[in-house]
Amino acid sequence: MKDPMGGQSIKKCSGCGIELQALNPDLPGYLPEKSLGREPVICQRCFRIKNYNEASSVTVDQDEFLRLLSQIGGKNALVIHIVDLFDFEGSLISGLQRFVGNNPVILAVNKIDLLPKVTNWNKVINWVQKQCKEQGLKTEEIILCSAKRNQGFERLLDTVSEYRGNRDVYVVGATNVGKSTLINRLIRDYSDLEQELTVSRYPGTTLDMVSIPLDDGHHIIDTPGIVYPWRYSELVDRKDLGAIMPENPLKPMVYQLNEGQTLFFGGMARFDFIQGARQSFTCFLSSRLNIHRTKLEKADALYQEHAGVLLAPPDKENLGQMPEWTRHEIRVPKGARMDLFISGLGWMKVNSDQGALTAIHAPKGVKVLARPSLI
């Protein structure tokens, strides 16, 4: 029986790791037969992402992700778990411990370049340690890094060398946390390979395990990103991803609010200050998302009239694709310093310790929570 590549040995895409096939353009791994001779050989989807920054709707289902992840527990492996500091709670793999077994885990906290330069990094590490403890995740080391700016990378490599021993290295993370960017740095620094993984801002860029040989005979294995439906990046239309995912350092926006005032974050979410003494809230969001202030009593009518125009993105065309909003009422106790967090969109820091009654409106399913202040 001929294989899908017409009798040739089956090849894998060097961009996303999927087996290549020339039969069905709608399935993962499609490549026109005439392109088979290219080196390195990449599927049509990766070619379009790489050259045109074009999105693709081809993804691998959740069960497949979990099946691939569950293989790690039976291996002798060092695990690098990459999380996105901008979306920490949304990108941490819940229950990772049961997938990796007794294998050691290094937590690489990526995108630290988005926080203000005056940030106290020791406090950030303490904050991350507490969050991991609450989630039941054991880590050997926590490394703050920026794959984009090459910050903290040397420390990560030193830590990998310290713990790797005679093991392969598995890199795991949710979609869009910077795994492929980080691994491409490893390829450039520690391997003779010329190929690179496909890097894009679109969820699910890596579709299968990609095994990269190192000079010492061991491998780095990039696993597919887990798609978590509670993250904003999985919900919005792809052209709106650029508006909500910051690429440059966040510019904190401070708002002095009286009770009975509301902030709209474009048409993506809404924050109500229902009750409490006049106080300030600092918004940590993408600078491309416009913030609009109004009175709480007028908020519903304003949204009905201006959603998709004044309150955008999303624009009117894409409003209907978004789930209905759910209201989350959050009471901030007196004496508490807290963030009000919306997964994949950002957070509001409550600057006063006087307490407040607040509410956040976000699309149904998006993770919304109160947490101890990150900064």
Coordinates of C-alpha atoms in Angstrom, one line a residue:
M1 CA 0.0 0.0 0.0
K2 CA 1.3 3.4 -0.9
D3 CA 1.8 5.8 1.9
P4 CA 0.2 9.4 1.7
M5 CA 3.4 10.7 0.2
G6 CA 3.1 8.5 -2.9
G7 CA 5.6 5.8 -2.0
Q8 CA 8.3 7.9 -0.4
S9 CA 9.3 7.4 3.2
I10 CA 7.0 9.5 5.4
K11 CA 8.5 12.8 6.3
K12 CA 7.6 15.2 9.1
C13 CA 7.2 19.0 8.9
S14 CA 10.3 20.6 10.4
G15 CA 8.1 23.5 11.5
C16 CA 5.3 21.9 13.5
G17 CA 6.3 18.2 13.6
I18 CA 3.2 16.8 12.0
E19 CA 3.5 13.9 9.4
L20 CA 3.3 15.3 5.9
Q21 CA 0.6 14.3 3.5
A22 CA -0.4 15.4 0.0
L23 CA -4.0 14.1 -0.1
N24 CA -6.2 16.5 1.9
P25 CA -5.6 20.3 2.2
D26 CA -8.0 20.5 5.2
L27 CA -6.0 18.1 7.4
P28 CA -2.8 18.8 9.3
G29 CA 0.4 18.2 7.4
Y30 CA -0.8 19.0 3.9
L31 CA 1.9 19.8 1.4
P32 CA 1.5 19.9 -2.4
E33 CA 3.5 17.0 -4.0
K34 CA 5.5 19.4 -6.1
S35 CA 7.0 21.0 -2.9
L36 CA 8.3 17.7 -1.5
G37 CA 11.8 18.3 -2.7
R38 CA 12.3 21.4 -0.6
E39 CA 14.8 21.4 2.3
P40 CA 13.9 21.9 5.0
V41 CA 10.5 20.6 4.2
I42 CA 7.6 22.3 5.9
C43 CA 3.8 21.9 5.5
Q44 CA 1.6 24.5 3.7
R45 CA 0.2 25.7 7.0
C46 CA 3.7 26.5 8.5
F47 CA 4.8 28.0 5.1
R48 CA 1.9 30.5 5.3
I49 CA 2.4 31.3 8.9
K50 CA 6.1 31.9 8.4
N51 CA 5.9 33.9 5.2
Y52 CA 2.6 35.7 5.4
N53 CA 1.8 35.6 9.1
E54 CA -1.4 33.9 8.0
A55 CA -3.6 32.1 10.4
S56 CA -4.8 28.5 10.0
S57 CA -7.8 26.8 11.5
V58 CA -6.0 23.4 11.5
T59 CA -5.5 22.2 15.1
V60 CA -5.1 18.9 17.0
D61 CA -7.9 18.1 19.5
Q62 CA -7.6 18.3 23.3
D63 CA -7.5 14.5 23.8
E64 CA -4.6 14.2 21.4
F65 CA -2.7 16.9 23.4
L66 CA -3.3 15.1 26.7
R67 CA -2.3 11.7 25.1
L68 CA 1.0 13.2 24.0
L69 CA 1.6 14.9 27.4
S70 CA 0.9 11.7 29.3
Q71 CA 3.8 9.9 27.6
I72 CA 6.3 12.1 29.6
G73 CA 5.6 10.4 32.9
G74 CA 7.0 7.1 31.7
K75 CA 10.2 8.6 30.4
N76 CA 13.4 9.7 32.2
A77 CA 13.0 13.3 31.4
L78 CA 13.7 16.9 32.4
V79 CA 10.6 19.0 31.9
I80 CA 10.7 22.7 31.1
H81 CA 7.2 24.1 31.7
I82 CA 6.9 27.5 30.0
V83 CA 4.2 29.9 31.3
D84 CA 3.2 33.4 30.2
L85 CA 3.6 36.0 33.0
F86 CA 1.0 38.2 31.4
D87 CA -1.5 35.3 31.6
F88 CA 0.0 33.2 34.5
E89 CA -3.2 31.6 35.8
G90 CA -4.5 31.0 32.2
S91 CA -1.3 29.4 31.0
L92 CA -0.2 27.2 33.9
I93 CA -0.9 23.5 33.1
S94 CA -3.2 22.4 35.8
G95 CA -2.4 18.9 37.0
L96 CA 1.0 18.9 35.3
Q97 CA 2.4 16.9 38.2
R98 CA 0.3 13.9 37.3
F99 CA 1.5 14.0 33.7
V100 CA 5.2 14.3 34.5
G101 CA 5.4 11.9 37.4
N102 CA 8.6 12.1 39.4
N103 CA 10.5 13.9 36.6
P104 CA 12.1 17.2 37.7
V105 CA 10.3 20.4 36.4
I106 CA 11.9 23.8 35.7
L107 CA 9.4 26.6 35.4
A108 CA 10.3 29.2 32.8
V109 CA 8.2 32.3 33.3
N110 CA 8.3 34.0 29.9
K111 CA 7.4 37.5 28.8
I112 CA 9.0 39.4 31.7
D113 CA 9.9 42.1 29.2
L114 CA 6.2 43.1 29.4
L115 CA 6.5 44.3 33.0
P116 CA 7.8 47.7 34.0
K117 CA 11.6 47.9 34.3
V118 CA 11.4 49.0 38.0
T119 CA 9.7 45.7 38.9
N120 CA 11.1 44.0 42.0
W121 CA 12.0 40.6 40.5
N122 CA 12.6 38.9 43.9
K123 CA 9.0 39.7 44.8
V124 CA 7.8 38.3 41.5
I125 CA 9.7 35.0 42.1
N126 CA 8.1 34.8 45.6
W127 CA 4.7 35.4 44.1
V128 CA 5.2 32.7 41.5
Q129 CA 6.4 30.2 44.2
K130 CA 3.2 30.8 46.2
Q131 CA 1.0 30.3 43.1
C132 CA 2.8 27.0 42.2
K133 CA 2.3 25.8 45.8
E134 CA -1.4 26.5 45.6
Q135 CA -1.6 24.6 42.3
G136 CA 0.4 21.6 43.7
L137 CA 3.2 22.0 41.2
K138 CA 6.7 21.1 42.4
T139 CA 9.5 23.0 40.7
E140 CA 13.3 22.5 41.0
E141 CA 13.9 26.1 39.8
I142 CA 11.9 29.1 38.7
I143 CA 13.5 31.2 35.9
L144 CA 12.2 34.6 34.9
C145 CA 13.0 35.1 31.2
S146 CA 12.1 36.7 27.9
A147 CA 12.5 34.6 24.8
K148 CA 11.8 37.7 22.7
R149 CA 14.5 39.9 24.4
N150 CA 16.9 37.0 25.2
Q151 CA 16.7 37.9 29.0
G152 CA 17.3 35.2 31.6
F153 CA 18.3 32.7 28.8
E154 CA 21.8 32.0 30.0
R155 CA 20.4 31.2 33.5
L156 CA 17.9 28.9 32.0
L157 CA 20.5 27.0 30.0
D158 CA 22.8 26.7 33.1
T159 CA 19.8 25.3 35.0
V160 CA 19.0 22.8 32.2
S161 CA 22.7 21.7 32.2
E162 CA 22.6 21.3 36.0
Y163 CA 19.5 19.1 36.1
R164 CA 19.6 17.3 32.8
G165 CA 22.1 14.6 33.5
N166 CA 21.4 11.7 31.1
R167 CA 17.9 12.8 30.2
D168 CA 16.0 14.2 27.2
V169 CA 14.4 17.6 27.7
Y170 CA 10.6 18.0 27.2
V171 CA 9.3 21.5 26.7
V172 CA 5.6 21.9 27.6
G173 CA 3.2 24.8 27.8
A174 CA -0.2 26.2 26.7
T175 CA -0.5 27.7 23.3
N176 CA 1.1 31.1 22.7
V177 CA 3.5 31.2 25.7
G178 CA 6.7 31.4 23.6
K179 CA 7.8 27.7 23.5
S180 CA 8.9 27.7 19.8
T181 CA 10.8 31.0 20.2
L182 CA 12.7 29.6 23.2
I183 CA 13.4 26.3 21.4
N184 CA 14.7 28.0 18.3
R185 CA 17.2 29.7 20.6
L186 CA 18.3 26.3 21.9
I187 CA 18.6 25.0 18.3
R188 CA 20.8 27.9 17.3
D189 CA 23.0 27.6 20.4
Y190 CA 23.3 23.9 20.9
S191 CA 22.7 22.1 17.7
D192 CA 24.0 22.0 14.1
L193 CA 20.5 21.9 12.7
E194 CA 19.5 24.7 10.3
Q195 CA 15.8 24.2 10.6
E196 CA 13.6 26.2 13.0
L197 CA 10.2 25.6 14.5
T198 CA 7.3 27.7 13.2
V199 CA 6.8 30.8 15.4
S200 CA 3.6 32.8 15.3
R201 CA 1.1 34.5 17.6
Y202 CA -1.6 32.0 16.6
P203 CA -2.7 29.2 19.0
G204 CA -1.7 25.7 18.2
T205 CA 1.3 26.4 16.0
T206 CA 3.1 23.1 17.0
L207 CA 0.8 20.2 16.1
D208 CA 2.9 17.1 17.1
M209 CA 6.0 16.3 19.1
V210 CA 9.1 17.8 17.4
S211 CA 12.3 16.0 18.4
I212 CA 15.5 18.1 18.0
P213 CA 18.8 16.2 18.3
L214 CA 21.5 17.8 20.5
D215 CA 25.2 17.4 19.9
D216 CA 25.6 14.9 22.8
G217 CA 23.1 12.3 21.4
H218 CA 20.1 13.5 23.5
H219 CA 17.1 15.4 22.3
I220 CA 14.9 18.4 23.1
I221 CA 11.2 17.5 22.5
D222 CA 8.8 20.3 21.8
T223 CA 5.2 19.2 22.7
P224 CA 2.0 20.7 21.2
G225 CA 0.6 23.7 23.1
I226 CA -2.5 22.8 25.1
V227 CA -5.5 24.9 24.0
Y228 CA -7.3 26.2 27.1
P229 CA -10.7 27.6 26.3
W230 CA -10.7 30.0 29.3
R231 CA -8.0 32.2 27.7
Y232 CA -9.1 35.2 25.8
S233 CA -6.5 34.4 23.0
E234 CA -8.6 31.3 22.2
L235 CA -11.8 33.2 21.8
V236 CA -11.2 36.3 19.8
D237 CA -11.2 36.6 16.0
R238 CA -7.6 36.2 14.8
K239 CA -7.3 39.7 13.6
D240 CA -8.1 41.0 17.1
L241 CA -5.3 39.0 18.7
G242 CA -2.9 41.8 18.0
A243 CA -5.0 44.2 20.0
I244 CA -5.2 42.1 23.2
M245 CA -1.7 40.5 23.2
P246 CA 0.9 43.1 24.2
E247 CA 4.2 43.0 22.3
N248 CA 5.8 45.9 24.1
P249 CA 6.2 46.7 27.8
L250 CA 2.9 47.4 29.5
K251 CA 2.1 51.1 30.3
P252 CA 0.2 50.9 33.5
M253 CA -2.9 53.2 33.3
V254 CA -4.1 54.6 36.7
Y255 CA -7.7 55.5 37.2
Q256 CA -9.1 57.4 40.2
L257 CA -12.7 56.1 40.5
N258 CA -15.7 57.0 42.7
E259 CA -18.1 54.2 43.5
G260 CA -20.7 53.9 40.7
Q261 CA -18.2 54.2 37.9
T262 CA -17.4 51.7 35.1
L263 CA -14.4 51.1 32.8
F264 CA -14.8 49.4 29.4
F265 CA -11.8 47.7 27.9
G266 CA -12.7 48.2 24.2
G267 CA -15.6 45.8 23.8
M268 CA -13.7 42.9 25.3
A269 CA -14.7 43.3 29.0
R270 CA -16.0 45.7 31.6
F271 CA -15.0 46.6 35.2
D272 CA -17.6 48.1 37.7
F273 CA -16.6 49.8 40.9
I274 CA -19.8 49.3 42.7
Q275 CA -19.1 50.4 46.3
G276 CA -16.3 51.8 48.4
A277 CA -14.3 54.9 49.2
R278 CA -12.8 56.9 46.2
Q279 CA -9.6 55.0 45.2
S280 CA -7.3 54.2 42.4
F281 CA -7.0 51.1 40.1
T282 CA -4.1 50.4 37.8
C283 CA -4.9 48.7 34.5
F284 CA -2.2 46.4 33.0
L285 CA -3.5 45.8 29.5
S286 CA -2.3 46.0 25.9
S287 CA -1.8 49.7 24.9
R288 CA -3.8 48.9 21.8
L289 CA -7.0 48.4 23.8
N290 CA -8.9 51.6 24.4
I291 CA -10.3 52.2 27.9
H292 CA -13.6 54.1 28.2
R293 CA -14.9 55.4 31.5
T294 CA -18.6 56.0 32.2
K295 CA -21.2 55.9 35.0
L296 CA -22.3 52.5 36.2
E297 CA -26.0 53.5 35.7
K298 CA -25.3 54.2 32.0
A299 CA -23.0 51.3 31.3
D300 CA -25.6 48.8 29.9
A301 CA -27.1 51.4 27.6
L302 CA -23.7 52.5 26.4
Y303 CA -22.7 48.9 25.5
Q304 CA -26.0 48.3 23.7
E305 CA -25.6 51.4 21.6
H306 CA -21.8 51.5 21.0
A307 CA -20.5 47.9 21.1
G308 CA -18.4 47.2 18.1
V309 CA -17.9 50.9 17.2
L310 CA -16.8 53.2 20.1
L311 CA -16.3 50.1 22.3
A312 CA -14.1 48.0 20.0
P313 CA -12.5 45.6 19.3
P314 CA -14.2 43.3 18.5
D315 CA -15.9 45.2 15.7
K316 CA -19.6 44.8 14.9
E317 CA -18.8 42.1 12.3
N318 CA -17.2 39.8 15.0
L319 CA -19.4 40.7 18.0
G320 CA -21.9 37.9 17.2
Q321 CA -19.1 35.3 17.4
M322 CA -18.2 36.1 21.0
P323 CA -20.0 34.4 23.9
E324 CA -22.5 36.4 26.0
W325 CA -20.9 38.2 28.9
T326 CA -21.0 36.7 32.4
R327 CA -20.9 39.0 35.5
H328 CA -18.4 38.1 38.2
E329 CA -18.9 40.0 41.5
I330 CA -15.7 40.3 43.5
R331 CA -15.4 41.8 47.0
V332 CA -11.9 43.0 47.9
P333 CA -11.5 42.8 51.7
K334 CA -10.1 45.7 53.8
G335 CA -6.4 45.4 54.1
A336 CA -6.0 43.2 51.0
R337 CA -3.7 44.2 48.1
M338 CA -5.2 42.3 45.1
D339 CA -5.3 42.0 41.3
L340 CA -8.5 41.4 39.5
F341 CA -7.4 39.1 36.6
I342 CA -9.0 38.3 33.2
S343 CA -7.2 35.4 31.5
G344 CA -5.4 36.6 28.3
L345 CA -6.6 40.2 28.6
G346 CA -4.7 41.5 31.7
W347 CA -5.5 42.7 35.2
M348 CA -6.5 45.6 37.4
K349 CA -4.5 46.2 40.5
V350 CA -6.5 47.5 43.5
N351 CA -4.2 50.2 45.0
S352 CA -6.1 51.0 48.1
D353 CA -6.4 48.7 51.2
Q354 CA -9.8 50.2 52.1
G355 CA -11.8 47.4 50.5
A356 CA -14.2 47.6 47.5
L357 CA -17.1 45.8 45.9
T358 CA -16.4 45.3 42.2
A359 CA -17.7 43.3 39.2
I360 CA -16.1 42.2 36.0
H361 CA -18.1 41.4 32.9
A362 CA -16.3 39.0 30.5
P363 CA -17.3 36.5 27.9
K364 CA -18.8 33.3 29.3
G365 CA -16.0 30.8 30.0
V366 CA -13.2 33.2 30.4
K367 CA -11.3 32.7 33.6
V368 CA -11.8 35.7 36.0
L369 CA -10.4 35.7 39.5
A370 CA -8.9 37.8 42.4
R371 CA -5.3 37.1 43.4
P372 CA -2.6 38.6 45.5
S373 CA -1.0 41.6 43.6
L374 CA 1.8 40.5 41.3
I375 CA 3.4 44.0 41.3

